[in-house]
C-alpha positions in Angstrom: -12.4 22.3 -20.5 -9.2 22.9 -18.6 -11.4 22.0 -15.1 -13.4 19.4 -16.2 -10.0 17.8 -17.3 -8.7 18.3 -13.7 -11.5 17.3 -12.0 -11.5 13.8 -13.9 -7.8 13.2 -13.1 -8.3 14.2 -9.4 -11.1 11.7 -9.3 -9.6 9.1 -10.8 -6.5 9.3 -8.9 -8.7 9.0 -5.6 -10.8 5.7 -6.6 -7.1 4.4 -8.0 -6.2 5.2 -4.0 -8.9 3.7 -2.2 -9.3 0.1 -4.3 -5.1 -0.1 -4.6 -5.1 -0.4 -0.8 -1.6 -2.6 -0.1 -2.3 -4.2 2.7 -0.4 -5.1 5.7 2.3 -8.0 5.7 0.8 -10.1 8.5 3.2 -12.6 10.7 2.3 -16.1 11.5 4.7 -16.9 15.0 4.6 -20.7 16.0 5.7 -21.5 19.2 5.1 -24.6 20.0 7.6 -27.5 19.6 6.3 -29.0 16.5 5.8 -28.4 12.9 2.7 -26.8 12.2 1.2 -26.5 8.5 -1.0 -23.0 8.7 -4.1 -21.9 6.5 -6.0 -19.0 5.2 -9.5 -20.6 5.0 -8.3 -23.5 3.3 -5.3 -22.5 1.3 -2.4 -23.8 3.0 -0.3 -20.3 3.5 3.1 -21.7 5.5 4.6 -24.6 7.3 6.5 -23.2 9.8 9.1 -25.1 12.2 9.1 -24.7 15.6 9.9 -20.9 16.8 9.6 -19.8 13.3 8.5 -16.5 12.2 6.9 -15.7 8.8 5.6 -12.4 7.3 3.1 -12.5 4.2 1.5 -9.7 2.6 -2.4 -9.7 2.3 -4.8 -7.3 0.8 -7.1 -6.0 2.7 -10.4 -8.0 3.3 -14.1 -8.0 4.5 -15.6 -10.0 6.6 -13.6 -12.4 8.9 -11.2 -15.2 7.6 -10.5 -18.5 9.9 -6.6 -19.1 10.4 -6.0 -22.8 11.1 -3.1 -24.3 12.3 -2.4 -28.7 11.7 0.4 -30.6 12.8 2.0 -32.8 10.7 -0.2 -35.7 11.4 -3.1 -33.5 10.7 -4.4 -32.7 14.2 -5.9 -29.1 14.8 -4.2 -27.8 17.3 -4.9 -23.8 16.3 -8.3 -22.0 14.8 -9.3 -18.3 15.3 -11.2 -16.4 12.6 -10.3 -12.8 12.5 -11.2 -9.3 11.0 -9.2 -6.6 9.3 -9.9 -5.0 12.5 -8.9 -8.1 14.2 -5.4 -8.4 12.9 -5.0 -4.5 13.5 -5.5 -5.4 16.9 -3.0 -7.8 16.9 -0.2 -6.0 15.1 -0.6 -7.9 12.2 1.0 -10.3 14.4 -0.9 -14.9 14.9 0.7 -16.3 17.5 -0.2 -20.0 17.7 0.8 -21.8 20.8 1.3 -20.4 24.5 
């Protein structure tokens, strides 16, 4: 009984570790020299002023999300989808502008 009790726990404890994955706090960078409203899919996330930095935290995801920057009058003026993978890539780190 004593094993079949230990082998539960340690099973447990390893699904609670692979679906509790954290994340990564990702940082959104503008540098351009206006104020950009920026968007996961379409939830705005941040408005950021010019050469502002902001970190959020995200749980990890499938697939590819769009990131999409406006200016204050609406325009597009940054849209990339990434990847988990993607954003590894990057160091967890959109940069929108030059």
């Amino acid at each position: 009984m004593g094993l079949v009790f230990l082998a539960t726990a340690m099973l447990v404890g390893m699904v609670a570790s692979i679906s509790c994955d954290p994340g990564e706090g990702v940082t959104y960078e503008n540098r351009t020299a206006q104020t950009l409203n920026v968007f996961d899919r379409a939830d705005l996330d941040a408005t950021l002023a010019p050469g502002e930095k902001r970190t959020f935290s995200f749980l990890v995801y499938g697939g590819a999300r769009t990131y999409t920057a406006k200016d204050v009058a609406g325009n597009i003026v940054f849209q990339e989808a990434y990847s988990w993978d993607d954003l590894r890539k990057l160091h967890w780190h959109i940069i929108i502008g030059p």
